[in-house]
PDB file of C-alpha atoms in Angstrom:
ATOM      1  CA  UNK A   1      -0.166  -0.062  -0.034  1.00 87.00           C
ATOM      2  CA  UNK A   2       3.134   2.353   0.712  1.00 95.00           C
ATOM      3  CA  UNK A   3       4.678   1.392  -3.105  1.00 97.00           C
ATOM      4  CA  UNK A   4       3.709   5.092  -4.500  1.00 97.00           C
ATOM      5  CA  UNK A   5       5.156   6.966  -1.449  1.00 98.00           C
ATOM      6  CA  UNK A   6       8.318   4.644  -1.732  1.00 98.00           C
ATOM      7  CA  UNK A   7       8.890   4.755  -5.526  1.00 98.00           C
ATOM      8  CA  UNK A   8       8.365   8.872  -5.174  1.00 98.00           C
ATOM      9  CA  UNK A   9      10.989   9.058  -2.539  1.00 98.00           C
ATOM     10  CA  UNK A  10      13.633   6.753  -4.712  1.00 98.00           C
ATOM     11  CA  UNK A  11      12.774   9.148  -7.791  1.00 98.00           C
ATOM     12  CA  UNK A  12      13.201  12.412  -5.449  1.00 98.00           C
ATOM     13  CA  UNK A  13      16.249  10.976  -4.027  1.00 98.00           C
ATOM     14  CA  UNK A  14      17.876  10.707  -7.611  1.00 98.00           C
ATOM     15  CA  UNK A  15      17.276   7.257  -8.538  1.00 98.00           C
ATOM     16  CA  UNK A  16      17.648   6.817 -12.271  1.00 98.00           C
ATOM     17  CA  UNK A  17      16.164   3.415 -12.718  1.00 98.00           C
ATOM     18  CA  UNK A  18      13.534   1.894 -10.474  1.00 98.00           C
ATOM     19  CA  UNK A  19      12.369  -1.968 -10.717  1.00 97.00           C
ATOM     20  CA  UNK A  20       8.783  -2.748  -9.197  1.00 95.00           C
ATOM     21  CA  UNK A  21       9.450  -6.653  -8.615  1.00 92.00           C
ATOM     22  CA  UNK A  22       6.030  -7.769  -8.338  1.00 88.00           C
ATOM     23  CA  UNK A  23       2.870  -7.562 -10.523  1.00 87.00           C
ATOM     24  CA  UNK A  24       0.834  -5.750  -7.724  1.00 89.00           C
ATOM     25  CA  UNK A  25       3.038  -2.802  -7.830  1.00 95.00           C
ATOM     26  CA  UNK A  26       2.113  -1.738 -11.333  1.00 94.00           C
ATOM     27  CA  UNK A  27      -0.600   0.893 -10.897  1.00 95.00           C
ATOM     28  CA  UNK A  28       1.719   2.679  -8.212  1.00 97.00           C
ATOM     29  CA  UNK A  29       4.742   2.613 -10.532  1.00 97.00           C
ATOM     30  CA  UNK A  30       2.907   3.899 -13.608  1.00 97.00           C
ATOM     31  CA  UNK A  31       1.552   6.890 -11.287  1.00 97.00           C
ATOM     32  CA  UNK A  32       5.028   7.708 -10.108  1.00 98.00           C
ATOM     33  CA  UNK A  33       6.589   7.022 -13.809  1.00 98.00           C
ATOM     34  CA  UNK A  34       4.057   9.734 -15.243  1.00 98.00           C
ATOM     35  CA  UNK A  35       5.511  12.263 -12.855  1.00 98.00           C
ATOM     36  CA  UNK A  36       9.052  11.777 -13.453  1.00 98.00           C
ATOM     37  CA  UNK A  37       9.471  11.099 -17.453  1.00 98.00           C
ATOM     38  CA  UNK A  38      13.391  11.087 -17.230  1.00 98.00           C
ATOM     39  CA  UNK A  39      13.484   8.311 -14.924  1.00 98.00           C
ATOM     40  CA  UNK A  40      13.567   4.940 -16.373  1.00 98.00           C
ATOM     41  CA  UNK A  41      10.893   2.028 -14.259  1.00 98.00           C
ATOM     42  CA  UNK A  42      10.747  -1.551 -14.998  1.00 97.00           C
ATOM     43  CA  UNK A  43       7.835  -3.494 -14.011  1.00 96.00           C
ATOM     44  CA  UNK A  44       8.168  -7.296 -13.384  1.00 92.00           C
ATOM     45  CA  UNK A  45       5.269  -9.581 -14.787  1.00 89.00           C
ATOM     46  CA  UNK A  46       3.226  -6.500 -15.466  1.00 88.00           C
ATOM     47  CA  UNK A  47       1.296  -5.608 -18.459  1.00 88.00           C
ATOM     48  CA  UNK A  48       0.463  -1.935 -18.166  1.00 88.00           C
ATOM     49  CA  UNK A  49       2.718   0.504 -19.910  1.00 91.00           C
ATOM     50  CA  UNK A  50       0.855   3.946 -19.179  1.00 94.00           C
ATOM     51  CA  UNK A  51       3.820   5.949 -19.760  1.00 94.00           C
ATOM     52  CA  UNK A  52       7.011   5.882 -22.378  1.00 97.00           C
ATOM     53  CA  UNK A  53       9.400   5.454 -19.637  1.00 98.00           C
ATOM     54  CA  UNK A  54       7.878   2.079 -18.218  1.00 98.00           C
ATOM     55  CA  UNK A  55       9.647  -1.171 -19.355  1.00 97.00           C
ATOM     56  CA  UNK A  56       8.093  -4.801 -18.509  1.00 95.00           C
ATOM     57  CA  UNK A  57      10.295  -7.836 -18.172  1.00 93.00           C
ATOM     58  CA  UNK A  58       9.483 -11.216 -16.701  1.00 89.00           C
ATOM     59  CA  UNK A  59      11.653 -14.385 -16.276  1.00 88.00           C
ATOM     60  CA  UNK A  60      10.883 -17.739 -17.731  1.00 90.00           C
ATOM     61  CA  UNK A  61       8.921 -19.120 -14.606  1.00 88.00           C
ATOM     62  CA  UNK A  62       6.773 -21.216 -17.256  1.00 93.00           C
ATOM     63  CA  UNK A  63       9.750 -23.426 -17.524  1.00 95.00           C
ATOM     64  CA  UNK A  64       9.382 -24.924 -14.237  1.00 93.00           C
ATOM     65  CA  UNK A  65       5.804 -25.351 -14.911  1.00 96.00           C
ATOM     66  CA  UNK A  66       6.227 -27.389 -17.837  1.00 97.00           C
ATOM     67  CA  UNK A  67       8.454 -29.687 -16.128  1.00 96.00           C
ATOM     68  CA  UNK A  68       5.567 -30.159 -13.387  1.00 96.00           C
ATOM     69  CA  UNK A  69       3.206 -30.755 -16.124  1.00 97.00           C
ATOM     70  CA  UNK A  70       5.245 -33.491 -17.636  1.00 97.00           C
ATOM     71  CA  UNK A  71       5.702 -35.110 -13.981  1.00 97.00           C
ATOM     72  CA  UNK A  72       1.939 -34.664 -13.393  1.00 98.00           C
ATOM     73  CA  UNK A  73       0.879 -36.121 -17.104  1.00 98.00           C
ATOM     74  CA  UNK A  74       3.037 -39.197 -16.129  1.00 98.00           C
ATOM     75  CA  UNK A  75       1.685 -39.683 -12.928  1.00 97.00           C
ATOM     76  CA  UNK A  76      -1.885 -38.923 -12.715  1.00 98.00           C
ATOM     77  CA  UNK A  77      -3.968 -42.214 -12.131  1.00 98.00           C
ATOM     78  CA  UNK A  78      -7.346 -40.502 -12.901  1.00 98.00           C
ATOM     79  CA  UNK A  79      -6.070 -38.254 -15.955  1.00 98.00           C
ATOM     80  CA  UNK A  80      -7.536 -35.347 -14.129  1.00 98.00           C
ATOM     81  CA  UNK A  81      -5.250 -32.638 -12.793  1.00 98.00           C
ATOM     82  CA  UNK A  82      -6.152 -29.557 -11.021  1.00 98.00           C
ATOM     83  CA  UNK A  83      -4.621 -26.167 -10.955  1.00 98.00           C
ATOM     84  CA  UNK A  84      -5.323 -23.488  -8.393  1.00 98.00           C
ATOM     85  CA  UNK A  85      -4.663 -20.195 -10.253  1.00 98.00           C
ATOM     86  CA  UNK A  86      -4.310 -16.505  -8.619  1.00 96.00           C
ATOM     87  CA  UNK A  87      -4.866 -13.800 -11.020  1.00 94.00           C
ATOM     88  CA  UNK A  88      -5.542 -13.892 -14.901  1.00 94.00           C
ATOM     89  CA  UNK A  89      -2.230 -11.973 -15.616  1.00 90.00           C
ATOM     90  CA  UNK A  90       0.346 -13.162 -18.191  1.00 89.00           C
ATOM     91  CA  UNK A  91       2.838 -14.811 -15.938  1.00 91.00           C
ATOM     92  CA  UNK A  92      -0.059 -16.977 -14.291  1.00 95.00           C
ATOM     93  CA  UNK A  93      -1.684 -18.177 -17.845  1.00 96.00           C
ATOM     94  CA  UNK A  94       1.684 -18.454 -19.075  1.00 95.00           C
ATOM     95  CA  UNK A  95       2.472 -21.043 -16.352  1.00 96.00           C
ATOM     96  CA  UNK A  96      -1.070 -22.957 -16.735  1.00 98.00           C
ATOM     97  CA  UNK A  97      -0.389 -23.179 -20.827  1.00 98.00           C
ATOM     98  CA  UNK A  98       3.051 -24.650 -20.174  1.00 98.00           C
ATOM     99  CA  UNK A  99       1.846 -27.034 -17.446  1.00 98.00           C
ATOM    100  CA  UNK A 100      -1.109 -28.108 -19.580  1.00 98.00           C
ATOM    101  CA  UNK A 101       0.829 -28.381 -22.841  1.00 98.00           C
ATOM    102  CA  UNK A 102       3.299 -30.522 -21.576  1.00 98.00           C
ATOM    103  CA  UNK A 103       0.849 -32.939 -19.522  1.00 98.00           C
ATOM    104  CA  UNK A 104      -1.012 -33.248 -22.417  1.00 98.00           C
ATOM    105  CA  UNK A 105       2.083 -34.072 -24.403  1.00 98.00           C
ATOM    106  CA  UNK A 106       2.863 -37.044 -22.506  1.00 98.00           C
ATOM    107  CA  UNK A 107      -0.681 -38.299 -21.807  1.00 98.00           C
ATOM    108  CA  UNK A 108      -3.205 -37.189 -24.505  1.00 98.00           C
ATOM    109  CA  UNK A 109      -6.082 -38.272 -21.966  1.00 98.00           C
ATOM    110  CA  UNK A 110      -5.357 -35.719 -19.391  1.00 98.00           C
ATOM    111  CA  UNK A 111      -8.217 -33.316 -18.337  1.00 98.00           C
ATOM    112  CA  UNK A 112      -7.183 -29.999 -17.090  1.00 96.00           C
ATOM    113  CA  UNK A 113      -8.938 -28.213 -14.392  1.00 98.00           C
ATOM    114  CA  UNK A 114      -8.142 -24.474 -13.672  1.00 98.00           C
ATOM    115  CA  UNK A 115      -9.970 -22.768 -10.276  1.00 98.00           C
ATOM    116  CA  UNK A 116      -9.127 -18.996  -9.987  1.00 98.00           C
ATOM    117  CA  UNK A 117      -8.586 -18.212  -6.532  1.00 97.00           C
ATOM    118  CA  UNK A 118      -8.034 -14.478  -7.156  1.00 96.00           C
ATOM    119  CA  UNK A 119      -5.585 -14.171  -4.458  1.00 95.00           C
ATOM    120  CA  UNK A 120      -2.058 -14.534  -3.775  1.00 92.00           C
ATOM    121  CA  UNK A 121      -2.625 -15.736  -0.338  1.00 95.00           C
ATOM    122  CA  UNK A 122      -5.555 -16.741   1.357  1.00 97.00           C
ATOM    123  CA  UNK A 123      -5.229 -20.352   3.048  1.00 97.00           C
ATOM    124  CA  UNK A 124      -9.173 -20.554   3.616  1.00 98.00           C
ATOM    125  CA  UNK A 125      -9.744 -19.999  -0.264  1.00 98.00           C
ATOM    126  CA  UNK A 126      -6.915 -21.845  -1.471  1.00 98.00           C
ATOM    127  CA  UNK A 127      -8.246 -25.070   0.805  1.00 98.00           C
ATOM    128  CA  UNK A 128     -11.668 -24.580  -0.806  1.00 98.00           C
ATOM    129  CA  UNK A 129     -10.287 -24.531  -4.212  1.00 98.00           C
ATOM    130  CA  UNK A 130      -8.291 -27.725  -3.424  1.00 98.00           C
ATOM    131  CA  UNK A 131     -11.005 -29.519  -2.105  1.00 98.00           C
ATOM    132  CA  UNK A 132     -13.140 -28.702  -5.041  1.00 98.00           C
ATOM    133  CA  UNK A 133     -10.858 -30.104  -7.660  1.00 98.00           C
ATOM    134  CA  UNK A 134     -10.376 -33.249  -5.665  1.00 98.00           C
ATOM    135  CA  UNK A 135     -13.773 -33.629  -5.553  1.00 98.00           C
ATOM    136  CA  UNK A 136     -13.977 -33.480  -9.539  1.00 98.00           C
ATOM    137  CA  UNK A 137     -11.549 -36.078  -9.349  1.00 98.00           C
ATOM    138  CA  UNK A 138      -8.096 -34.527  -9.717  1.00 98.00           C
ATOM    139  CA  UNK A 139      -5.399 -36.700  -8.115  1.00 98.00           C
ATOM    140  CA  UNK A 140      -2.773 -34.325  -8.539  1.00 98.00           C
ATOM    141  CA  UNK A 141      -2.851 -30.489  -7.788  1.00 98.00           C
ATOM    142  CA  UNK A 142      -0.534 -27.556  -8.676  1.00 97.00           C
ATOM    143  CA  UNK A 143      -0.779 -24.057  -7.575  1.00 97.00           C
ATOM    144  CA  UNK A 144      -0.008 -20.406  -8.492  1.00 95.00           C
ATOM    145  CA  UNK A 145      -0.648 -19.353  -4.621  1.00 95.00           C
ATOM    146  CA  UNK A 146       1.455 -19.217  -1.772  1.00 93.00           C
ATOM    147  CA  UNK A 147      -0.033 -20.801   1.192  1.00 96.00           C
ATOM    148  CA  UNK A 148       0.399 -24.478   2.308  1.00 96.00           C
ATOM    149  CA  UNK A 149      -3.250 -25.053   2.475  1.00 97.00           C
ATOM    150  CA  UNK A 150      -3.875 -26.680  -0.947  1.00 97.00           C
ATOM    151  CA  UNK A 151      -0.626 -29.083  -0.052  1.00 96.00           C
ATOM    152  CA  UNK A 152      -2.261 -29.726   3.560  1.00 96.00           C
ATOM    153  CA  UNK A 153      -5.435 -30.686   1.694  1.00 97.00           C
ATOM    154  CA  UNK A 154      -3.557 -32.950  -0.379  1.00 97.00           C
ATOM    155  CA  UNK A 155      -2.131 -34.492   2.318  1.00 95.00           C
ATOM    156  CA  UNK A 156      -5.370 -35.076   4.286  1.00 97.00           C
ATOM    157  CA  UNK A 157      -7.117 -36.381   1.085  1.00 97.00           C
ATOM    158  CA  UNK A 158      -4.291 -38.584  -0.655  1.00 96.00           C
ATOM    159  CA  UNK A 159      -3.783 -36.442  -3.644  1.00 97.00           C
ATOM    160  CA  UNK A 160      -0.439 -35.635  -4.921  1.00 97.00           C
ATOM    161  CA  UNK A 161       0.398 -32.000  -4.996  1.00 97.00           C
ATOM    162  CA  UNK A 162       3.101 -29.230  -6.248  1.00 96.00           C
ATOM    163  CA  UNK A 163       3.774 -26.210  -4.048  1.00 93.00           C
ATOM    164  CA  UNK A 164       4.876 -22.528  -5.110  1.00 89.00           C
ATOM    165  CA  UNK A 165       6.939 -19.827  -3.869  1.00 80.00           C
ATOM    166  CA  UNK A 166       8.634 -21.835  -1.145  1.00 83.00           C
ATOM    167  CA  UNK A 167       9.801 -25.343  -0.044  1.00 85.00           C
ATOM    168  CA  UNK A 168       6.403 -26.801   1.188  1.00 87.00           C
ATOM    169  CA  UNK A 169       7.419 -30.674   1.560  1.00 88.00           C
ATOM    170  CA  UNK A 170       7.280 -30.260   5.668  1.00 86.00           C
ATOM    171  CA  UNK A 171       3.483 -29.416   5.272  1.00 88.00           C
ATOM    172  CA  UNK A 172       2.787 -32.501   3.107  1.00 90.00           C
ATOM    173  CA  UNK A 173       5.462 -34.858   3.486  1.00 89.00           C
ATOM    174  CA  UNK A 174       3.590 -37.817   1.951  1.00 91.00           C
ATOM    175  CA  UNK A 175       2.416 -36.154  -1.113  1.00 90.00           C
ATOM    176  CA  UNK A 176       4.310 -32.992  -1.907  1.00 86.00           C
ATOM    177  CA  UNK A 177       6.186 -33.894  -5.054  1.00 85.00           C
ATOM    178  CA  UNK A 178       8.059 -30.406  -5.428  1.00 75.00           C
ATOM    179  CA  UNK A 179       7.627 -26.821  -4.961  1.00 65.00           C
ATOM    180  CA  UNK A 180       8.031 -24.050  -7.626  1.00 61.00           C
ATOM    181  CA  UNK A 181      10.126 -21.204  -6.438  1.00 58.00           C
ATOM    182  CA  UNK A 182       9.899 -18.197  -8.629  1.00 57.00           C
ATOM    183  CA  UNK A 183      10.555 -15.320  -6.185  1.00 45.00           C
TER     184      UNK A 183
END
């Protein structure tokens, strides 16, 4: 919530290049960039360029998702894979597409189901999404949200899962296949 003030301070302190390192900083960064046209601004995983001094950058996070898609496609017994997605932004959609394409490549019978959580971190909502996907027959879950709740549900229900953002093995030791760490 304080991003606009902090970036303004950076600009006033003489910074010539300011990086906004998370999707949520986009609106604040664009507002500050418009007030400081001689400073370069770079936004990670964004898509809004409301000023000519705003650039966008991303990493190849989708490559890890392609790997887990391949693993999930080979390991699923039900041919149903669930994906708990945060927000419909380019980074997340690239991850879903990569996981789906690679799961389908190794297992043409895969049915890929996505539930949008519209949050980065809400354990109750993420757990509900995991429950819904498991109820639909998904035996492997992926997530692009940050809490351990989906893996905790997987542990309780016997589904396999992939974590996100940190090593979550401790929270679901019997079912956590790996965690995608893209921060």
